[in-house]
Short mmCIF file of N, CA and C in Angstrom, two decimals:
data_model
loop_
_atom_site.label_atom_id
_atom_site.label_comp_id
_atom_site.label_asym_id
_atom_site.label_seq_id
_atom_site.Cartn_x
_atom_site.Cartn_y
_atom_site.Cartn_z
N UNK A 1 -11.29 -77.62 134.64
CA UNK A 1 -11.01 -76.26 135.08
C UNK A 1 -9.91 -76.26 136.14
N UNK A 2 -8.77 -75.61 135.89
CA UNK A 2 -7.94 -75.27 137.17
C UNK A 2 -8.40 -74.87 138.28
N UNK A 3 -8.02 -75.23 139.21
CA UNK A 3 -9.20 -74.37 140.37
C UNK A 3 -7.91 -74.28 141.56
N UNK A 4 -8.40 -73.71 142.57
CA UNK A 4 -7.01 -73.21 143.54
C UNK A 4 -6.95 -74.62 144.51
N UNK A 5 -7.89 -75.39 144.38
CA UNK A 5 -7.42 -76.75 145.34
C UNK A 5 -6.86 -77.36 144.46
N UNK A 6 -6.80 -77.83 143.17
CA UNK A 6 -6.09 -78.33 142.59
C UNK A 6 -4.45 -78.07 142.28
N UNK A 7 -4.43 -76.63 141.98
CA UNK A 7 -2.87 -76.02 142.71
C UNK A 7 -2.52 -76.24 144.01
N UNK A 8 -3.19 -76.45 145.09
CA UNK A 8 -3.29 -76.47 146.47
C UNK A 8 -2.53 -78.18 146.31
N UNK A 9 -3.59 -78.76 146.18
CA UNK A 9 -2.97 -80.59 145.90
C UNK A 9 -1.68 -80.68 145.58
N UNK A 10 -1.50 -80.01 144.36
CA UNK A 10 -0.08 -79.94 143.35
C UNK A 10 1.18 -79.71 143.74
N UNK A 11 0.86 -78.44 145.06
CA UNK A 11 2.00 -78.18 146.11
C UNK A 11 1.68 -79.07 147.52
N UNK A 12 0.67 -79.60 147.55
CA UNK A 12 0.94 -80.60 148.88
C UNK A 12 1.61 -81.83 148.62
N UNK A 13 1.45 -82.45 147.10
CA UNK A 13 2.23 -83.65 146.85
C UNK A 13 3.42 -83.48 146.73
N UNK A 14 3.96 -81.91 146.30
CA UNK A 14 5.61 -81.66 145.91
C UNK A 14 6.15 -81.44 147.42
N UNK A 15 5.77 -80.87 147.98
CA UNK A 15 5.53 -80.49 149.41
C UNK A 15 6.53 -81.27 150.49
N UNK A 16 5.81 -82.61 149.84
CA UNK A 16 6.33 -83.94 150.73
C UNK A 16 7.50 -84.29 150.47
N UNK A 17 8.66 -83.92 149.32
CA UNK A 17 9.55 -84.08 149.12
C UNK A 17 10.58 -82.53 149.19
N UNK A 18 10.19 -82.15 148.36
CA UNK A 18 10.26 -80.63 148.42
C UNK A 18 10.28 -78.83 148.89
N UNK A 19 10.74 -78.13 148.90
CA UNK A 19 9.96 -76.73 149.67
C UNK A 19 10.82 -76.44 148.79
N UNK A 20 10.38 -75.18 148.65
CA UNK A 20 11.07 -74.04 147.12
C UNK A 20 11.11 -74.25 145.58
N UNK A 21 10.12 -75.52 145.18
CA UNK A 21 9.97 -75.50 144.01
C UNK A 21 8.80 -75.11 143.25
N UNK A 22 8.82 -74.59 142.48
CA UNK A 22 7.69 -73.85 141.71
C UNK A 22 6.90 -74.78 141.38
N UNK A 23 5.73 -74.82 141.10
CA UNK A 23 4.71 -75.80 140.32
C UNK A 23 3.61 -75.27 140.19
N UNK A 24 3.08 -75.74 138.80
CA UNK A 24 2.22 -75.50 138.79
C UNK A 24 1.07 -75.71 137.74
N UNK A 25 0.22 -76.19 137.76
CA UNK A 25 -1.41 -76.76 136.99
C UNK A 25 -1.66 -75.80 135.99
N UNK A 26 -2.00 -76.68 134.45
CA UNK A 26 -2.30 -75.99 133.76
C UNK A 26 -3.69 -76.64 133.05
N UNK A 27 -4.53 -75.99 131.83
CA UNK A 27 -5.15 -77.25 131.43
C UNK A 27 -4.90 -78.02 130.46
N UNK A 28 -5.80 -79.15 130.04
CA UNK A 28 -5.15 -80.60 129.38
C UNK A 28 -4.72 -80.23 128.20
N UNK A 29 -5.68 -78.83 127.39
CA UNK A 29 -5.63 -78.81 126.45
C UNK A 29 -3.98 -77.91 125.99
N UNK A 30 -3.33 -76.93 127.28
CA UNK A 30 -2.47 -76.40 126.81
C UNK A 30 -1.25 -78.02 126.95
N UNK A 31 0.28 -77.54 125.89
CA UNK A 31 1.19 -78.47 125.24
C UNK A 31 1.88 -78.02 126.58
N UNK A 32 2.82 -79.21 126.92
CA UNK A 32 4.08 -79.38 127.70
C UNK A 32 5.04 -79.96 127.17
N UNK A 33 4.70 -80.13 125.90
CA UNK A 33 5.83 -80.74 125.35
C UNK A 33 5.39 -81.89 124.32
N UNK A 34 5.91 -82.83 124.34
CA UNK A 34 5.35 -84.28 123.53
C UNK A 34 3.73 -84.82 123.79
N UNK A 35 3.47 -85.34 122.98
CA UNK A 35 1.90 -85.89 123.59
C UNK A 35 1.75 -86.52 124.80
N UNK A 36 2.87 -87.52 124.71
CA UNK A 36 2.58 -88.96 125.62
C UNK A 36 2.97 -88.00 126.85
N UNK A 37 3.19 -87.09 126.96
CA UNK A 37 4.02 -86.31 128.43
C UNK A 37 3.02 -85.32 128.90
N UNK A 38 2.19 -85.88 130.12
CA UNK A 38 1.33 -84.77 130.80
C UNK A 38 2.46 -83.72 131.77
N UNK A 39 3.62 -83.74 131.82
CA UNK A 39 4.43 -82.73 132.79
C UNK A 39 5.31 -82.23 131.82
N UNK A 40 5.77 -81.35 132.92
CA UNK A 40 7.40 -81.10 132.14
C UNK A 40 8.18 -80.34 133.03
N UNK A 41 9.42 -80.13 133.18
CA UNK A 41 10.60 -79.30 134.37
C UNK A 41 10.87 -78.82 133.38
N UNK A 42 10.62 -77.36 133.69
CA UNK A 42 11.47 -76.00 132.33
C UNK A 42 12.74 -75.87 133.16
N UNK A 43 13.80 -76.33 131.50
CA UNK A 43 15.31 -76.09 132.06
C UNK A 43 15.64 -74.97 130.82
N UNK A 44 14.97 -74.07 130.06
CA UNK A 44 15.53 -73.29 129.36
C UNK A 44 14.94 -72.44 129.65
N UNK A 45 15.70 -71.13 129.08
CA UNK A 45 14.74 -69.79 129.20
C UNK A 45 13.68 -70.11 128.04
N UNK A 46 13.76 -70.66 126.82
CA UNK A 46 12.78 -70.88 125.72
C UNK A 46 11.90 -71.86 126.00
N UNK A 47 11.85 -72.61 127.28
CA UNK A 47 11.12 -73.23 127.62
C UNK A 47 9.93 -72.56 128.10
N UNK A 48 10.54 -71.83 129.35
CA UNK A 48 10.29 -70.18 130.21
C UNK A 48 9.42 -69.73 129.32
N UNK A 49 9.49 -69.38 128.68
CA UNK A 49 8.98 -68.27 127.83
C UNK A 49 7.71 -68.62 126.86
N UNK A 50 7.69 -70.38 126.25
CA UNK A 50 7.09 -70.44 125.50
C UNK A 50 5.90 -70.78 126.52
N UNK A 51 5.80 -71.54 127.90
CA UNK A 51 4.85 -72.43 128.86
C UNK A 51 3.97 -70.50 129.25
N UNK A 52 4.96 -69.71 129.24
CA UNK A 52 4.07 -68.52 129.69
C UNK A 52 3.21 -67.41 128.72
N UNK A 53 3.81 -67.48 127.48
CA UNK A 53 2.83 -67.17 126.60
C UNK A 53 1.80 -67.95 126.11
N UNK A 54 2.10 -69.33 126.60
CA UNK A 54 0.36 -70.61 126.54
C UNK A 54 -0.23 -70.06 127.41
N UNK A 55 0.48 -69.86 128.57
CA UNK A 55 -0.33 -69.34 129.61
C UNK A 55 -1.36 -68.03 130.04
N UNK A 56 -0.64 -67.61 129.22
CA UNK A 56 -1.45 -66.17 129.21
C UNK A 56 -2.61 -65.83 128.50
N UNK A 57 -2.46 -66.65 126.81
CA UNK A 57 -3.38 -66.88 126.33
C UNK A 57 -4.65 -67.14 126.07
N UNK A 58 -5.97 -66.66 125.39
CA UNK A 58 -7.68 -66.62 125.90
C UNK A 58 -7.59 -68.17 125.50
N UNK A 59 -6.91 -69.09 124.95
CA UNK A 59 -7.32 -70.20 125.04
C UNK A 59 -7.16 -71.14 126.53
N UNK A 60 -6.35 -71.03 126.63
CA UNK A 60 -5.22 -71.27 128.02
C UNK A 60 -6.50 -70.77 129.42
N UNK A 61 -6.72 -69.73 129.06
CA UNK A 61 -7.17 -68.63 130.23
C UNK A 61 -9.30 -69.42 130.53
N UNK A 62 -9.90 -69.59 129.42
CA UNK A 62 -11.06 -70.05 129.69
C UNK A 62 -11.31 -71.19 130.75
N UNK A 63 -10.51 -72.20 130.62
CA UNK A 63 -10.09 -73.32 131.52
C UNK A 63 -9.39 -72.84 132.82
N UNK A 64 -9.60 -71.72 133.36
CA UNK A 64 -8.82 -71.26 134.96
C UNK A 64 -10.22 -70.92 135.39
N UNK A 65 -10.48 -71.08 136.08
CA UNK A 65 -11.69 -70.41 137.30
C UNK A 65 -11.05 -69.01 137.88
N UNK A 66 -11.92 -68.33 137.92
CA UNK A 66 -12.31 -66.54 137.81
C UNK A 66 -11.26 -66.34 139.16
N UNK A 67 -11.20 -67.36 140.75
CA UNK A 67 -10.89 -66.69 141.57
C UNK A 67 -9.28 -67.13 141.91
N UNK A 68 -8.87 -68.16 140.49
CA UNK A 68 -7.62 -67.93 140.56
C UNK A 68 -6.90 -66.95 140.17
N UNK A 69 -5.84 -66.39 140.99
CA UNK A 69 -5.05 -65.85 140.63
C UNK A 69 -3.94 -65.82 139.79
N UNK A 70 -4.06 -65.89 138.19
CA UNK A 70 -3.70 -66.59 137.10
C UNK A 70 -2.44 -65.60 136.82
N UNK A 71 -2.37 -64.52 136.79
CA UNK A 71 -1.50 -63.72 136.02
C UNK A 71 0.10 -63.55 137.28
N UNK A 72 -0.64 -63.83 138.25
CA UNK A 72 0.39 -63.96 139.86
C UNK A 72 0.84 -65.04 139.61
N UNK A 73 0.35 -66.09 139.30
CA UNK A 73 0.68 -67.37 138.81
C UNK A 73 1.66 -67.73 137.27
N UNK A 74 1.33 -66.98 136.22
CA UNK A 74 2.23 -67.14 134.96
C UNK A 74 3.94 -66.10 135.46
N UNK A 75 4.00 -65.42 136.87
CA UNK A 75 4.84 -64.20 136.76
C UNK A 75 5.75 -65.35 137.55
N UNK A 76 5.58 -66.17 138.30
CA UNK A 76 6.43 -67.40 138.78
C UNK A 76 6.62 -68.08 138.29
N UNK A 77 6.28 -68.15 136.81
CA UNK A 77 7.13 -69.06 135.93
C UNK A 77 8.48 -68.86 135.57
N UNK A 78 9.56 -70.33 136.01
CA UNK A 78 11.14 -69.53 135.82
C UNK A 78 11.40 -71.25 135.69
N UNK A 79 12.93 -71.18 135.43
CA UNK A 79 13.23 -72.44 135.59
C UNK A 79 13.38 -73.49 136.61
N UNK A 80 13.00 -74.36 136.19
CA UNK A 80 12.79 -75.83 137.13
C UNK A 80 11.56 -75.37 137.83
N UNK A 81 10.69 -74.50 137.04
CA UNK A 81 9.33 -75.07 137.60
C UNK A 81 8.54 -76.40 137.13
N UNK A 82 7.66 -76.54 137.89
CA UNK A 82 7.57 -78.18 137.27
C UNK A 82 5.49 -77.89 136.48
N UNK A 83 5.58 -78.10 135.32
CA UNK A 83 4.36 -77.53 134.69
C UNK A 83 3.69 -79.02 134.70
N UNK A 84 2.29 -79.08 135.47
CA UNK A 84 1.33 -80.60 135.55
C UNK A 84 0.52 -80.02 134.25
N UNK A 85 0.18 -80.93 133.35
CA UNK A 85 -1.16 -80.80 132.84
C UNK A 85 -2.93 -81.17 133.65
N UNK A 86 -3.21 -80.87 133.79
CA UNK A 86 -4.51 -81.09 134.87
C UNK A 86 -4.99 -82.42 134.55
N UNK A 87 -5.12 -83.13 133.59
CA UNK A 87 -5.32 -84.13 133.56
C UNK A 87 -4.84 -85.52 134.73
N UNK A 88 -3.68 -85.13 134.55
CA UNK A 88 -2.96 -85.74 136.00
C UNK A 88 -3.89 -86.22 137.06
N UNK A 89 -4.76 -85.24 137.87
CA UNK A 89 -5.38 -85.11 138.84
C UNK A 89 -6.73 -85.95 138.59
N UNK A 90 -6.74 -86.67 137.43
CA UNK A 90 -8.08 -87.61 137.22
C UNK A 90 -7.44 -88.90 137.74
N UNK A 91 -5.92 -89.36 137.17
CA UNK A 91 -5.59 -90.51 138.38
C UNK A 91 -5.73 -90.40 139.82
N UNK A 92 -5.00 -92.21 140.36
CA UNK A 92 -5.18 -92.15 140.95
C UNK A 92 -4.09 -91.09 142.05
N UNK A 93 -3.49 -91.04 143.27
CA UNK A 93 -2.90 -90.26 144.25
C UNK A 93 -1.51 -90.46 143.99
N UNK A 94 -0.80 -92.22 143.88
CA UNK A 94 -0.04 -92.57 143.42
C UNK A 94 0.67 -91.75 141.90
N UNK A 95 -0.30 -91.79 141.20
CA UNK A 95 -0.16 -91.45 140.05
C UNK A 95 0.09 -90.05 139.77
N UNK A 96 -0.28 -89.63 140.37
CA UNK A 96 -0.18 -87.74 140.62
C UNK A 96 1.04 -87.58 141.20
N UNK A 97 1.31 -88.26 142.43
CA UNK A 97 2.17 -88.19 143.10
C UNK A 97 3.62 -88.68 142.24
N UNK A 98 3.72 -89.90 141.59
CA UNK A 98 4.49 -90.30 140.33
C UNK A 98 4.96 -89.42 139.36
N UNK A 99 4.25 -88.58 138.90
CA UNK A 99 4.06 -87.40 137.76
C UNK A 99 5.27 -86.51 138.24
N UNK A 100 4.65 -85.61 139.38
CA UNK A 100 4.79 -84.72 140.45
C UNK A 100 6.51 -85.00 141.00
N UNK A 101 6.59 -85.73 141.31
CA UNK A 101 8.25 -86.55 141.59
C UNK A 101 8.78 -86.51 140.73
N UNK A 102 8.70 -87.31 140.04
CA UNK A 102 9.76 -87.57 138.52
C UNK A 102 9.91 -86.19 137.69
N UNK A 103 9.42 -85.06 137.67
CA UNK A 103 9.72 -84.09 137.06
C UNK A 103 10.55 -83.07 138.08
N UNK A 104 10.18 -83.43 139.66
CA UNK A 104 11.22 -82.45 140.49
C UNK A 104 12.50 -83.53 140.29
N UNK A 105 12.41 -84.79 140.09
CA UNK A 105 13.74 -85.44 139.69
C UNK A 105 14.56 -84.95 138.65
N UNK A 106 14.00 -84.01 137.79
CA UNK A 106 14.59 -83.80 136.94
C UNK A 106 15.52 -82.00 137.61
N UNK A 107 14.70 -81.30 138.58
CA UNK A 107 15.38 -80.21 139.06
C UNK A 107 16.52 -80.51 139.48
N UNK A 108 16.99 -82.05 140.40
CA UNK A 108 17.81 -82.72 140.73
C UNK A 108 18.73 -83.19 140.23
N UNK A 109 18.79 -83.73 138.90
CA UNK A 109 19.07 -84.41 137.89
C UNK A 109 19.49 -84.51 136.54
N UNK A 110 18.94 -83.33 136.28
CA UNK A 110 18.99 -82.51 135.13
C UNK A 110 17.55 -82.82 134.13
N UNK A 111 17.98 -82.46 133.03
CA UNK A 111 16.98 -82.43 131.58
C UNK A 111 16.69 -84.16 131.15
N UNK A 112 17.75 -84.60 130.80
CA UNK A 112 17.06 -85.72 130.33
C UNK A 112 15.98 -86.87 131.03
N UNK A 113 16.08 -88.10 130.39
CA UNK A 113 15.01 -89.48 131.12
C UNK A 113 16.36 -89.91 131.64
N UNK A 114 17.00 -89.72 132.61
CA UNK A 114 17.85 -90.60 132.88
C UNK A 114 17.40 -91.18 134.28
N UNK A 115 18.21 -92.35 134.49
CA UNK A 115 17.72 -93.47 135.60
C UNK A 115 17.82 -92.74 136.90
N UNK A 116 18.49 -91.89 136.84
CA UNK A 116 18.71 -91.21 138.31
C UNK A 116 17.00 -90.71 138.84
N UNK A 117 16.86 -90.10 137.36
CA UNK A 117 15.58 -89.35 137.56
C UNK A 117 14.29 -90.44 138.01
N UNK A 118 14.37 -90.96 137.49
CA UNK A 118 13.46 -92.42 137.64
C UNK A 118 13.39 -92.96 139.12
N UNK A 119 14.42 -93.19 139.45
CA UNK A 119 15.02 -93.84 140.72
C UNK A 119 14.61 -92.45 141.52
N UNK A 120 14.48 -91.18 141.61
CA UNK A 120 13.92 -90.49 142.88
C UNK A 120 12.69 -90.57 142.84
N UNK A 121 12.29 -90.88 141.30
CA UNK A 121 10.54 -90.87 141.43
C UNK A 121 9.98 -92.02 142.18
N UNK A 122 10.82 -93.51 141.82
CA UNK A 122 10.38 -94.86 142.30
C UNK A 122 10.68 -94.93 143.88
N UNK A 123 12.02 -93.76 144.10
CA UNK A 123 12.02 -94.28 145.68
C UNK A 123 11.25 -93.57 146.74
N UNK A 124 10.73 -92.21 145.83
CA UNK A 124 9.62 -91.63 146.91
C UNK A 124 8.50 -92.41 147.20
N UNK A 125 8.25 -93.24 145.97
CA UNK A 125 6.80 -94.19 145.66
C UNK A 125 6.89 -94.83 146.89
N UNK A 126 8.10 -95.80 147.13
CA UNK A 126 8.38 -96.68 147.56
C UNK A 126 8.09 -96.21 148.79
N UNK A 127 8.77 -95.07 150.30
CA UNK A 127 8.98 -94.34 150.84
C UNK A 127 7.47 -93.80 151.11
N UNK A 128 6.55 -93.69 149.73
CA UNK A 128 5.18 -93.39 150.30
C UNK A 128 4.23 -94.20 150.66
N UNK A 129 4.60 -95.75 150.97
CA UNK A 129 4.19 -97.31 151.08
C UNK A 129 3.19 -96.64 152.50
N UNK A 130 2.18 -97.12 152.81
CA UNK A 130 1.90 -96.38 154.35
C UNK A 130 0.71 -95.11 154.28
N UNK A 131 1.40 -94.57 153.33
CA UNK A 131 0.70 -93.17 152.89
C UNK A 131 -0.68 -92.99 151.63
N UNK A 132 0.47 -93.78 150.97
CA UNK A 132 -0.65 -93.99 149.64
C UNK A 132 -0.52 -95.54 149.68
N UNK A 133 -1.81 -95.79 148.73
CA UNK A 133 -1.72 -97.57 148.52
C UNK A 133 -0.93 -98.13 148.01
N UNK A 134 -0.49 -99.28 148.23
CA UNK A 134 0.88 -100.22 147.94
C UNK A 134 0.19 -100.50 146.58
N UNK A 135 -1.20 -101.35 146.49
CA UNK A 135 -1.41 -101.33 145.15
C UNK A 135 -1.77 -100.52 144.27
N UNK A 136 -1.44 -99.57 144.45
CA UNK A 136 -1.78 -98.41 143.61
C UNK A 136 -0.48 -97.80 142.70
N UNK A 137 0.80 -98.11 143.79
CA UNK A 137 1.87 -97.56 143.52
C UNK A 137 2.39 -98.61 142.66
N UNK A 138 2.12 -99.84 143.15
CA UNK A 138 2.81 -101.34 141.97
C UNK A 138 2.16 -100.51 140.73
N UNK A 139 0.60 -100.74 140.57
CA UNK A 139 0.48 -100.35 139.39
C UNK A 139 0.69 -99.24 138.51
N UNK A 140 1.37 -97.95 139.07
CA UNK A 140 1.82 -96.94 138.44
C UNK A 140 3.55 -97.30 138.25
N UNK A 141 3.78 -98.35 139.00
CA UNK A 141 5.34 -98.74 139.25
C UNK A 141 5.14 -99.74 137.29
N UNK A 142 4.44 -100.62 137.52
CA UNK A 142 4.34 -101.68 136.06
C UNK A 142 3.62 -100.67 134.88
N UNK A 143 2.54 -100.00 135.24
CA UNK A 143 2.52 -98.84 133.73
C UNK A 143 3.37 -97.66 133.52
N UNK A 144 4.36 -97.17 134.20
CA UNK A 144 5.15 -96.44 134.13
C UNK A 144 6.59 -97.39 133.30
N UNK A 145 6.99 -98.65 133.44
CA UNK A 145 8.11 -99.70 133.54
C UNK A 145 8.54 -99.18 132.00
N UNK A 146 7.63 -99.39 130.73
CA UNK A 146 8.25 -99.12 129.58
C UNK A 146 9.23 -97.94 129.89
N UNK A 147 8.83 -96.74 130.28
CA UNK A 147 9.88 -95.49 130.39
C UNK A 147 10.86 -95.55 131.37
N UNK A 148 10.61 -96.51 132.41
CA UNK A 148 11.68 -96.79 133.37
C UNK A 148 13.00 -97.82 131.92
N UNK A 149 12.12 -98.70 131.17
CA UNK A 149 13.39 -98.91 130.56
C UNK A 149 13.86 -98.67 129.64
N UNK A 150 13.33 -97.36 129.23
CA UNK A 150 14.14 -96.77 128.01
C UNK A 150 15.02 -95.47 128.65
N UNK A 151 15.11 -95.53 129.83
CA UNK A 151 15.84 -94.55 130.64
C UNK A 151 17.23 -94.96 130.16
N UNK A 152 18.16 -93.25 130.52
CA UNK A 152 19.75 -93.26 129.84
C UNK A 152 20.32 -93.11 131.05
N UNK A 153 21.73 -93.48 130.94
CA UNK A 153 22.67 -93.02 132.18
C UNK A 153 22.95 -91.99 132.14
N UNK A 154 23.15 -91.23 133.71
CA UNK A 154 23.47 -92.25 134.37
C UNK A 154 22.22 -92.44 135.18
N UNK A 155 22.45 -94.04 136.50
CA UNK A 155 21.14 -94.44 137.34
C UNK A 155 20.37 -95.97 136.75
N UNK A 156 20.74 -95.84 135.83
CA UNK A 156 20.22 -96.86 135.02
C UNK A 156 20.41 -98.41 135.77
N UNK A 157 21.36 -98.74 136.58
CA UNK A 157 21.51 -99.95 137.08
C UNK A 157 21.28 -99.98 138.68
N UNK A 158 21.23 -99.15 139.09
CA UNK A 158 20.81 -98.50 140.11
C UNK A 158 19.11 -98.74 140.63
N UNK A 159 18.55 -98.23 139.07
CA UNK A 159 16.89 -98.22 138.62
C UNK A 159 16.60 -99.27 138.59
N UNK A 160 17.29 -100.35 138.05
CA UNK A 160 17.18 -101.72 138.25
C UNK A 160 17.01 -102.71 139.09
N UNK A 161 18.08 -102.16 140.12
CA UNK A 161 18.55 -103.29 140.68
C UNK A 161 16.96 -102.07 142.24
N UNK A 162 17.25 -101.44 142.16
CA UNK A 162 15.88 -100.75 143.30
C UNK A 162 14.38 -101.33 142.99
N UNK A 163 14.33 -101.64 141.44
CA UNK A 163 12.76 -101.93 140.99
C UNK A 163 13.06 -103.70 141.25
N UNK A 164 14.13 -104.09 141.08
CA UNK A 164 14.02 -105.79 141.30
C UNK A 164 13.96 -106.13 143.31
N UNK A 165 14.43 -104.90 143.56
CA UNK A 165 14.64 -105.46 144.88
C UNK A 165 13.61 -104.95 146.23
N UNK A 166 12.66 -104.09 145.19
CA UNK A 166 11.39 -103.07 146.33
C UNK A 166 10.01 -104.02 145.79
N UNK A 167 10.32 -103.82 144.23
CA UNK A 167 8.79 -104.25 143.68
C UNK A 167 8.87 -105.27 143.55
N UNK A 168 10.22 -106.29 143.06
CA UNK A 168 9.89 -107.49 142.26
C UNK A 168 9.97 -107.38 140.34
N UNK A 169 10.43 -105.91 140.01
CA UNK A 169 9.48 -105.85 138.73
C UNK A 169 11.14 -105.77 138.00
N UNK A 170 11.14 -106.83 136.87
CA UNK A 170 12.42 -106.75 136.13
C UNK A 170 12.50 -105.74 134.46
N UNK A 171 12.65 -105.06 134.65
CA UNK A 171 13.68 -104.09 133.72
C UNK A 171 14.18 -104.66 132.80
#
């Protein structure tokens, strides 16, 4: 169930990097896109448009708890908001926090997987050493690595040479 601490979380992790970006929790069962992809950064208006008619929807809508304010919530949907699937929030902090980054990398960055995008997600990780657990972040750093290396330019050597020289982890 969506619930307002879980939106609450969603903007305290973007928070830390961020102020003025939209976000926002949906549930597991509504699409963001591809399977393997619990997020997504809407860069089209048809993006816009399709995340808010899921949203509005009695399927969409059973999975929100009564005292969110859901319909205040679908009217701030615009571009480069960053849409979590709720699932997210069953990892660990790292991992949320991982998610949560790499898709405002993309407000930054643009649309595609490119290394740039990667590289703001890995260097907030890095940057959150202190905050969140070091081993927590390696291991979202090594199960995240396949998509770190199928990343496009530009950033791409950049992504590399940051993950060989913070984590240890070769690309």
């Amino acid at each position: 169930m969506i619930s307002n601490a879980m939106l609450q979380q969603a903007g305290t992790i973007l928070g830390q990097v961020a102020n003025g970006v939209n976000i926002v929790v949906v549930p597991q069962s509504m699409s963001v896109g591809t399977a393997e992809n619990p997020a997504i950064c809407l860069k089209s208006a048809i993006q816009v448009n399709w995340v808010k008619k899921q949203m509005a929807a009695p399927e969409v809508r059973k999975y929100v708890e009564d005292d969110v304010a859901w319909d205040g919530i679908i009217g701030t949907v615009a571009l480069d908001t960053l849409v979590i699937q709720e699932a997210v929030f069953d990892g660990t902090v790292a991992y949320r926090s991982a998610v949560i980054w790499h898709e405002h990398g993309h407000v930054l960055h643009g649309k595609t997987e490119n290394g740039n995008v990667y590289l703001y997600e890995v260097t907030n990780l890095t940057n959150a050493v202190g905050v969140l657990d070091g081993e927590e972040i390696r291991d979202v750093l090594e199960m995240r690595s396949v998509a770190y290396r199928a990343a496009v330019d530009p950033g791409v050597a950049a992504l590399r040479q940051f993950l060989q020289q913070n984590w240890q982890i070769t690309l």
